PDB file of C-alpha atoms in Angstrom:
ATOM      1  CA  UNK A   1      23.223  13.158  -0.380  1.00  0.00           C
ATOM      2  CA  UNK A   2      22.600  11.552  -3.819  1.00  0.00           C
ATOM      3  CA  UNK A   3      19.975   9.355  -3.574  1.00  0.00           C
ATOM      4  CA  UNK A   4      20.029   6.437  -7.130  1.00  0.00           C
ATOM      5  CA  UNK A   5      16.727   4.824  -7.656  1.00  0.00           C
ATOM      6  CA  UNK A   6      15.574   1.542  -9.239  1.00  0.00           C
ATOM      7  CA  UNK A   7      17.062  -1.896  -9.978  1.00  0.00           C
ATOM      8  CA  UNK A   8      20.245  -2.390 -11.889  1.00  0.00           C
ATOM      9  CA  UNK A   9      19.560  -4.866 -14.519  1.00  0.00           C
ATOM     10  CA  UNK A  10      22.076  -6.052 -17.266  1.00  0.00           C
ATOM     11  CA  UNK A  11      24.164  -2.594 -18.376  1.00  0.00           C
ATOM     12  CA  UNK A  12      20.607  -0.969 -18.353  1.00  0.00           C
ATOM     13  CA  UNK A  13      19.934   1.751 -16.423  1.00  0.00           C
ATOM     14  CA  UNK A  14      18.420   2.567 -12.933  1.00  0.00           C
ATOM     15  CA  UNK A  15      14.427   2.041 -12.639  1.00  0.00           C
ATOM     16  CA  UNK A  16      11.694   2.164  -9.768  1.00  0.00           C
ATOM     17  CA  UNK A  17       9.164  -0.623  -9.989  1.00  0.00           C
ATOM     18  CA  UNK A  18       6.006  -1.837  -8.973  1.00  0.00           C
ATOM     19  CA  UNK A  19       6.093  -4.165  -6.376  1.00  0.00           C
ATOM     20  CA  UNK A  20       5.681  -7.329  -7.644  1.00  0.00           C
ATOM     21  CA  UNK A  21       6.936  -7.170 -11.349  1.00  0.00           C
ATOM     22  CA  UNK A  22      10.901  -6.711 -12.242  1.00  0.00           C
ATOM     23  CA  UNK A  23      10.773  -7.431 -15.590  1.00  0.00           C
ATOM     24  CA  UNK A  24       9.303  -3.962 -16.812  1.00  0.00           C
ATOM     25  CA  UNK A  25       9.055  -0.288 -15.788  1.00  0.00           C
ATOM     26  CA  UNK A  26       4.945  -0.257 -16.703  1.00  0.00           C
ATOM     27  CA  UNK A  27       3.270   0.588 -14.190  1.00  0.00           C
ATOM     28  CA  UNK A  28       0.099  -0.696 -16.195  1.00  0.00           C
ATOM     29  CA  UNK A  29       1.807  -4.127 -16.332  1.00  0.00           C
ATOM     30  CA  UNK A  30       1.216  -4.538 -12.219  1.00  0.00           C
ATOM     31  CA  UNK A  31      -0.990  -2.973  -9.831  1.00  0.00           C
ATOM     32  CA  UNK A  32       0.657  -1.841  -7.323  1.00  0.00           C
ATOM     33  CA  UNK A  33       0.719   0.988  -4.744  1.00  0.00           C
ATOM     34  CA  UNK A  34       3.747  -0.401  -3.425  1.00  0.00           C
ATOM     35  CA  UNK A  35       7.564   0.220  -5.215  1.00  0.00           C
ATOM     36  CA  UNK A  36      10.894  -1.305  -4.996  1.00  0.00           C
ATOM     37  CA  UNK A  37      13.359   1.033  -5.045  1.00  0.00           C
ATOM     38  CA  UNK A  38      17.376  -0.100  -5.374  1.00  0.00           C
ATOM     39  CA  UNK A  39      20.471   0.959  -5.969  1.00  0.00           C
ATOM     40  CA  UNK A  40      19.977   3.439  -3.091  1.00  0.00           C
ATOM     41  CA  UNK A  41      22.846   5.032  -1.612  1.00  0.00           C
ATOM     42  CA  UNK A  42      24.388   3.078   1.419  1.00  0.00           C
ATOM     43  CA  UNK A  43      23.799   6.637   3.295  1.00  0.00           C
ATOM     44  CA  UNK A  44      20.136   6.391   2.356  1.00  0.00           C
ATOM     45  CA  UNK A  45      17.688   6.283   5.901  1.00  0.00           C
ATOM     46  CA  UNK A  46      14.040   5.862   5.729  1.00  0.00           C
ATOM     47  CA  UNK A  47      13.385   9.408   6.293  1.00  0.00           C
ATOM     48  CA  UNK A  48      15.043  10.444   3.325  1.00  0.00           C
ATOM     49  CA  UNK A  49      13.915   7.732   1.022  1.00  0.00           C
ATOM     50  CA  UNK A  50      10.029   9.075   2.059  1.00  0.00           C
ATOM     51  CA  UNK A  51      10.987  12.838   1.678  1.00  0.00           C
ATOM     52  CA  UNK A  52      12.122  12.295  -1.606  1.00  0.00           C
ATOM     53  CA  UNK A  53       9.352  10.079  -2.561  1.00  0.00           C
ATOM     54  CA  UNK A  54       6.891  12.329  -0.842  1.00  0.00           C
ATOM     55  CA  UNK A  55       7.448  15.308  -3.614  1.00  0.00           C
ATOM     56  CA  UNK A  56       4.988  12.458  -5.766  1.00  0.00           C
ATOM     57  CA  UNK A  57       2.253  11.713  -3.481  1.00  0.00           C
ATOM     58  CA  UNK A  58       1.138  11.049   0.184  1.00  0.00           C
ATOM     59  CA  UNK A  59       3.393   7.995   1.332  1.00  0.00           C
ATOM     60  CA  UNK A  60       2.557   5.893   3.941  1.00  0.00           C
ATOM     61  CA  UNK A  61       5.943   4.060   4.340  1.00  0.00           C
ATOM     62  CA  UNK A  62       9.131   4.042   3.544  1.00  0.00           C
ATOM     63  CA  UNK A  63      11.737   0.753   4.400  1.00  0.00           C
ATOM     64  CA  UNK A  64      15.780   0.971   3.468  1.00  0.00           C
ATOM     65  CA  UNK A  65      15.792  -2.982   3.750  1.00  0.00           C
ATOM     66  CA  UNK A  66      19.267  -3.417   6.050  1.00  0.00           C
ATOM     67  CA  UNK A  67      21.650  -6.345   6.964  1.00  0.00           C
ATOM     68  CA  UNK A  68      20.509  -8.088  10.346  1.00  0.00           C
ATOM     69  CA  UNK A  69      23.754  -7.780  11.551  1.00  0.00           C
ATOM     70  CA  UNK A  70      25.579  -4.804  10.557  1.00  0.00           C
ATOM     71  CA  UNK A  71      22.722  -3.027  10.727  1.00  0.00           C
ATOM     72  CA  UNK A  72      24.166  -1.031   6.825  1.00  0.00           C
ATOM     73  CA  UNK A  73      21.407  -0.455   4.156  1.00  0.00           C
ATOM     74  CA  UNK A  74      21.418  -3.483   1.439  1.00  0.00           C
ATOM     75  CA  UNK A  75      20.867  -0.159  -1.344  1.00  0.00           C
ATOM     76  CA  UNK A  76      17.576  -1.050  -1.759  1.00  0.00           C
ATOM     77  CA  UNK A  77      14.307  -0.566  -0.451  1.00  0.00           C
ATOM     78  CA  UNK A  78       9.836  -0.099  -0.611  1.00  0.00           C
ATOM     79  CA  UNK A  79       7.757   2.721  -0.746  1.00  0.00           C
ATOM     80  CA  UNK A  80       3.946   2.510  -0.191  1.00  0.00           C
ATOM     81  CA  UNK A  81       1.657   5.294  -1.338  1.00  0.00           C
ATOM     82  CA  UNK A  82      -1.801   5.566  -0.263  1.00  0.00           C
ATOM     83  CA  UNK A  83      -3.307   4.955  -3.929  1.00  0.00           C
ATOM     84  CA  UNK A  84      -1.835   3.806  -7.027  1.00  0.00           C
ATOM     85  CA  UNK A  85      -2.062   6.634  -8.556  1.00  0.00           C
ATOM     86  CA  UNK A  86       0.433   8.271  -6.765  1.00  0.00           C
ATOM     87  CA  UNK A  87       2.554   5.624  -6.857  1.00  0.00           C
ATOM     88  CA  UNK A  88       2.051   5.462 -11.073  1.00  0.00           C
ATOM     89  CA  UNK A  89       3.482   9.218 -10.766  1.00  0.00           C
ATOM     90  CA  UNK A  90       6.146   8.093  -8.650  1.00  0.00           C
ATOM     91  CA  UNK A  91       6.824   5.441 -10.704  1.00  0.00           C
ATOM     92  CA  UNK A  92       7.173   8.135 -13.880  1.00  0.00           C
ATOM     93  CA  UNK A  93       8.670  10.974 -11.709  1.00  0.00           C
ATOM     94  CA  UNK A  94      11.735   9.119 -10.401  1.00  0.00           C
ATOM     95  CA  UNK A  95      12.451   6.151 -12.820  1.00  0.00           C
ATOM     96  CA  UNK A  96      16.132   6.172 -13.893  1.00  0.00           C
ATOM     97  CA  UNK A  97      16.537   9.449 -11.598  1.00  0.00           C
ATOM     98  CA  UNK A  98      20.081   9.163  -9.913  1.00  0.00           C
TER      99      UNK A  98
END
C-alpha cells in the first residue's frame, strides 16, 4: 500500500506538519508533538498510518479522520508522539515522502 504524506498546497509538494501551523514545514516554527498528515491514501487505516509513523518514535495515536457517513478516509489524518522530539524527526523523516 503506498501511503502519501503531508498537505497539498499550490503545485508544491507533499509535507507533514506540526499541528497547528500550515503555512511552513519548520518544526521550530510550532511546538508541537502532534502532526497533520494528508494526502493519505483512501486505503490508509489507523494501524498503518501508526506503523509507518512508528519507524520515528513511540506514537501514542494515530486518527485517519473519515466521512460520518460513508465511513471512507477524508486522505488525511494526526499523529501524536509522546515528545516533540520524536515528532521533529518525524516531521524530517517523512516530509514530502510518498
Amino acid at each position: 500500500m503506498a501511503l502519501k504524506l503531508g498537505w497539498r498546497r499550490g503545485g508544491g509538494g507533499w509535507l507533514a506538519l506540526p499541528l497547528g501551523n500550515r503555512t511552513t514545514a519548520s518544526s521550530s516554527a510550532c511546538s508541537s508533538s502532534n502532526l497533520f498528515v494528508g494526502g493519505l491514501s483512501y486505503d490508509t487505516n489507523e494501524t498503518a498510518l501508526k506503523d509507518v509513523f512508528s519507524q520515528c518514535g513511540d506514537v501514542i495515536a494515530a486518527k485517519v479522520i473519515c466521512h460520518p457517513t460513508s465511513g471512507k478516509s477524508k486522505g488525511f489524518g494526526f499523529v501524536k508522539f509522546s515528545s516533540q522530539n520524536q515528532a521533529d524527526a518525524a516531521l524530517q523523516k517523512m516530509n514530502g515522502q510518498r
